[in-house]
CSV table of C-alpha atoms in Angstrom, one decimal:
chain,number,residue,atom,x,y,z
A,300,UNK,CA,-90.7,-9.8,0.5
A,301,UNK,CA,-90.6,-8.6,-3.0
A,302,UNK,CA,-89.1,-5.1,-4.0
A,303,UNK,CA,-90.1,-2.9,-6.7
A,304,UNK,CA,-87.6,-2.5,-9.6
A,305,UNK,CA,-85.2,0.6,-8.6
A,306,UNK,CA,-85.7,0.1,-4.9
A,307,UNK,CA,-84.1,-2.1,-2.8
A,308,UNK,CA,-85.0,-3.6,0.6
A,309,UNK,CA,-82.5,-1.3,2.3
A,310,UNK,CA,-84.5,2.1,1.3
A,311,UNK,CA,-81.8,2.8,-1.4
A,312,UNK,CA,-82.9,3.3,-5.0
A,313,UNK,CA,-81.5,2.7,-8.3
A,314,UNK,CA,-80.2,5.9,-10.1
A,315,UNK,CA,-78.1,6.8,-13.2
A,316,UNK,CA,-75.5,9.3,-13.7
A,317,UNK,CA,-74.5,10.8,-16.8
A,318,UNK,CA,-71.1,12.5,-17.1
A,319,UNK,CA,-70.5,15.0,-20.0
A,320,UNK,CA,-67.6,14.5,-22.3
A,321,UNK,CA,-65.3,12.0,-20.9
A,322,UNK,CA,-63.3,9.7,-23.0
A,323,UNK,CA,-64.5,11.6,-26.2
A,324,UNK,CA,-62.0,11.8,-29.0
A,325,UNK,CA,-59.1,11.0,-26.6
A,326,UNK,CA,-59.9,14.1,-24.2
A,327,UNK,CA,-60.8,14.0,-20.5
A,328,UNK,CA,-59.6,10.1,-20.3
A,329,UNK,CA,-61.2,8.6,-17.1
A,330,UNK,CA,-60.9,4.9,-16.5
A,331,UNK,CA,-64.1,3.3,-15.8
A,332,UNK,CA,-62.5,1.1,-13.0
A,333,UNK,CA,-61.3,4.7,-11.5
A,334,UNK,CA,-64.9,6.3,-11.9
A,335,UNK,CA,-66.5,3.3,-10.3
A,336,UNK,CA,-64.1,3.9,-7.2
A,337,UNK,CA,-65.2,7.5,-6.9
A,338,UNK,CA,-68.7,6.5,-6.6
A,339,UNK,CA,-68.0,3.9,-4.1
A,340,UNK,CA,-66.0,6.4,-2.2
A,341,UNK,CA,-68.7,8.7,-1.9
A,342,UNK,CA,-71.1,5.9,-0.6
A,343,UNK,CA,-72.8,4.5,-3.6
A,344,UNK,CA,-73.4,0.9,-3.8
A,345,UNK,CA,-73.8,-1.6,-6.9
A,346,UNK,CA,-72.0,0.6,-9.0
A,347,UNK,CA,-71.8,-0.4,-12.7
A,348,UNK,CA,-70.7,1.2,-15.8
A,349,UNK,CA,-71.8,1.1,-19.8
A,350,UNK,CA,-69.4,1.7,-22.3
A,351,UNK,CA,-66.3,4.2,-21.8
A,352,UNK,CA,-68.5,7.3,-22.0
A,353,UNK,CA,-69.5,8.0,-18.6
A,354,UNK,CA,-72.7,6.2,-18.0
A,355,UNK,CA,-73.1,5.0,-14.3
A,356,UNK,CA,-75.9,3.0,-12.7
A,357,UNK,CA,-75.8,2.9,-8.9
A,358,UNK,CA,-77.7,2.5,-5.9
A,359,UNK,CA,-78.2,4.9,-3.0
A,360,UNK,CA,-80.3,6.7,-0.6
A,361,UNK,CA,-82.4,9.7,-1.9
A,362,UNK,CA,-80.3,12.0,0.2
A,363,UNK,CA,-76.9,10.7,-1.2
A,364,UNK,CA,-78.3,10.5,-4.7
A,365,UNK,CA,-79.2,14.3,-4.7
A,366,UNK,CA,-75.5,15.2,-3.7
A,367,UNK,CA,-73.9,12.7,-6.2
A,368,UNK,CA,-73.6,15.1,-9.0
A,369,UNK,CA,-71.5,17.7,-6.9
A,370,UNK,CA,-69.7,14.8,-5.0
A,371,UNK,CA,-68.4,13.1,-8.0
A,372,UNK,CA,-67.7,16.1,-10.0
A,373,UNK,CA,-65.5,17.4,-7.1
A,374,UNK,CA,-63.8,14.0,-7.0
A,375,UNK,CA,-62.9,13.9,-10.5
A,376,UNK,CA,-61.6,17.4,-10.3
A,377,UNK,CA,-59.2,16.9,-7.4
A,378,UNK,CA,-58.1,13.5,-8.6
A,379,UNK,CA,-58.2,13.7,-12.3
A,380,UNK,CA,-57.8,17.7,-12.9
A,381,UNK,CA,-61.0,17.6,-15.0
A,382,UNK,CA,-64.0,19.5,-15.0
A,383,UNK,CA,-67.0,17.0,-15.6
A,384,UNK,CA,-70.6,17.8,-15.2
A,385,UNK,CA,-72.8,14.9,-13.8
A,386,UNK,CA,-76.5,14.8,-14.4
A,387,UNK,CA,-78.6,12.1,-12.4
A,388,UNK,CA,-81.9,10.6,-12.7
A,389,UNK,CA,-83.8,7.8,-10.7
A,390,UNK,CA,-84.7,4.7,-12.0
A,391,UNK,CA,-88.4,5.5,-12.1
A,392,UNK,CA,-87.6,8.9,-14.0
A,393,UNK,CA,-85.5,7.0,-16.6
A,394,UNK,CA,-88.3,4.6,-17.1
A,395,UNK,CA,-90.8,7.5,-17.8
A,396,UNK,CA,-88.1,9.1,-20.1
A,397,UNK,CA,-87.8,6.2,-22.3
A,398,UNK,CA,-91.6,5.5,-22.5
A,399,UNK,CA,-92.2,9.3,-23.1
A,400,UNK,CA,-90.2,9.5,-26.2
A,401,UNK,CA,-92.3,11.1,-29.0
A,402,UNK,CA,-90.1,10.2,-32.0
A,403,UNK,CA,-89.9,6.5,-31.1
A,404,UNK,CA,-93.6,6.6,-30.4
A,405,UNK,CA,-94.0,8.1,-34.0
A,406,UNK,CA,-91.8,5.3,-35.5
A,407,UNK,CA,-88.9,7.2,-36.2
A,408,UNK,CA,-85.8,5.2,-37.0
A,409,UNK,CA,-84.1,4.8,-33.5
A,410,UNK,CA,-80.6,5.3,-35.0
A,411,UNK,CA,-81.1,8.8,-35.3
A,412,UNK,CA,-82.8,9.5,-32.2
A,413,UNK,CA,-81.2,11.1,-29.0
A,414,UNK,CA,-82.1,12.5,-25.6
A,415,UNK,CA,-80.5,15.4,-23.8
A,416,UNK,CA,-80.6,15.2,-20.3
A,417,UNK,CA,-80.8,18.5,-18.4
A,418,UNK,CA,-79.4,19.1,-15.0
A,419,UNK,CA,-82.4,21.5,-14.4
A,420,UNK,CA,-85.9,21.8,-16.1
A,421,UNK,CA,-86.0,24.8,-18.2
A,422,UNK,CA,-88.4,27.6,-17.6
A,423,UNK,CA,-91.2,28.1,-20.1
A,424,UNK,CA,-89.3,31.6,-21.1
A,425,UNK,CA,-86.2,29.3,-21.8
A,426,UNK,CA,-88.2,26.9,-23.8
A,427,UNK,CA,-89.4,29.7,-25.8
A,428,UNK,CA,-86.0,30.9,-26.7
A,429,UNK,CA,-85.2,27.3,-28.4
A,430,UNK,CA,-85.1,27.9,-32.1
A,431,UNK,CA,-86.6,24.8,-33.6
A,432,UNK,CA,-85.4,25.9,-37.1
A,433,UNK,CA,-81.8,26.1,-35.9
A,434,UNK,CA,-80.7,22.8,-37.5
A,435,UNK,CA,-83.1,21.4,-40.2
A,436,UNK,CA,-83.9,18.8,-40.6
A,437,UNK,CA,-83.4,18.1,-36.9
A,438,UNK,CA,-86.5,18.1,-34.7
A,439,UNK,CA,-86.5,18.4,-30.8
A,440,UNK,CA,-89.1,18.3,-28.3
A,441,UNK,CA,-88.7,19.6,-24.7
A,442,UNK,CA,-90.3,17.5,-21.9
A,443,UNK,CA,-89.6,18.2,-18.3
A,444,UNK,CA,-85.8,17.8,-18.0
A,445,UNK,CA,-85.1,16.1,-21.3
A,446,UNK,CA,-84.9,17.3,-24.8
A,447,UNK,CA,-85.7,14.6,-27.2
A,448,UNK,CA,-83.8,14.7,-30.8
A,449,UNK,CA,-84.2,13.4,-34.0
A,450,UNK,CA,-81.1,14.1,-36.0
A,451,UNK,CA,-81.3,12.6,-39.5
A,452,UNK,CA,-77.8,13.8,-40.4
A,453,UNK,CA,-76.5,12.4,-37.0
A,454,UNK,CA,-75.5,14.3,-33.9
A,455,UNK,CA,-72.1,15.3,-35.0
A,456,UNK,CA,-73.8,17.7,-37.7
A,457,UNK,CA,-76.6,18.8,-35.5
A,458,UNK,CA,-76.4,22.6,-34.3
A,459,UNK,CA,-78.4,21.7,-31.3
A,460,UNK,CA,-74.9,21.1,-29.4
A,461,UNK,CA,-74.5,20.8,-25.7
A,462,UNK,CA,-73.1,24.4,-25.6
A,463,UNK,CA,-76.2,25.8,-27.4
A,464,UNK,CA,-78.7,23.9,-25.1
A,465,UNK,CA,-76.9,25.0,-22.0
A,466,UNK,CA,-76.9,28.7,-22.9
A,467,UNK,CA,-80.5,28.3,-24.1
A,468,UNK,CA,-81.7,26.6,-20.9
A,469,UNK,CA,-79.2,28.0,-18.3
A,470,UNK,CA,-78.2,24.4,-17.1
A,471,UNK,CA,-76.0,21.5,-18.0
A,472,UNK,CA,-76.8,19.2,-20.9
A,473,UNK,CA,-75.6,15.8,-21.7
A,474,UNK,CA,-76.7,13.6,-25.0
A,475,UNK,CA,-77.2,9.8,-25.2
A,476,UNK,CA,-78.1,8.1,-28.3
A,477,UNK,CA,-81.3,5.8,-28.0
A,478,UNK,CA,-79.3,2.6,-28.1
A,479,UNK,CA,-77.2,3.7,-24.9
A,480,UNK,CA,-80.4,5.0,-23.3
A,481,UNK,CA,-82.0,1.4,-23.9
A,482,UNK,CA,-78.9,-0.3,-22.5
A,483,UNK,CA,-79.1,1.9,-19.3
A,484,UNK,CA,-82.5,0.8,-18.8
A,485,UNK,CA,-81.5,-2.7,-19.1
A,486,UNK,CA,-79.0,-2.1,-16.5
A,487,UNK,CA,-81.2,-0.6,-14.1
A,488,UNK,CA,-83.4,-3.4,-14.3
A,489,UNK,CA,-80.8,-5.9,-13.7
């Protein structure tokens, strides 16, 4: 019997968890071994991380995966006294997100391409309030629960910050660069 990528024989699927603002600039320190232990504790399987900034690939049933953001955030709060939002995607969603990047499709320099992962899909009204001229020469495109960004001056200089995006869309946003996004896709496929 063969299985599809992202789906195991036991009915669990592969998922990605993206934690916001851990191990950044010496703040919100959270060792990856401890983070893996938290995912194990809530019942996830085959937990693996990529770099130290809160990128986790794990296997779980759909029911468990839907609860992972709140379960893991609660464990981090109780064990580490940190408030860390967690955004998740299924393997299939992640594949679609990567293949739908309009800037990469148009041949943009991938060193200046980022993706903002939103916890919830913004409404058309919320999307309409996004100011595309907020941070020239940066460009952004909203697609489902993602905000694709092209930041020629780098992510550190953009005014499309997580705080601005959270206010605009009324949800949690966490941003990854294109290299990290591709590395996570490779980890999903392994």
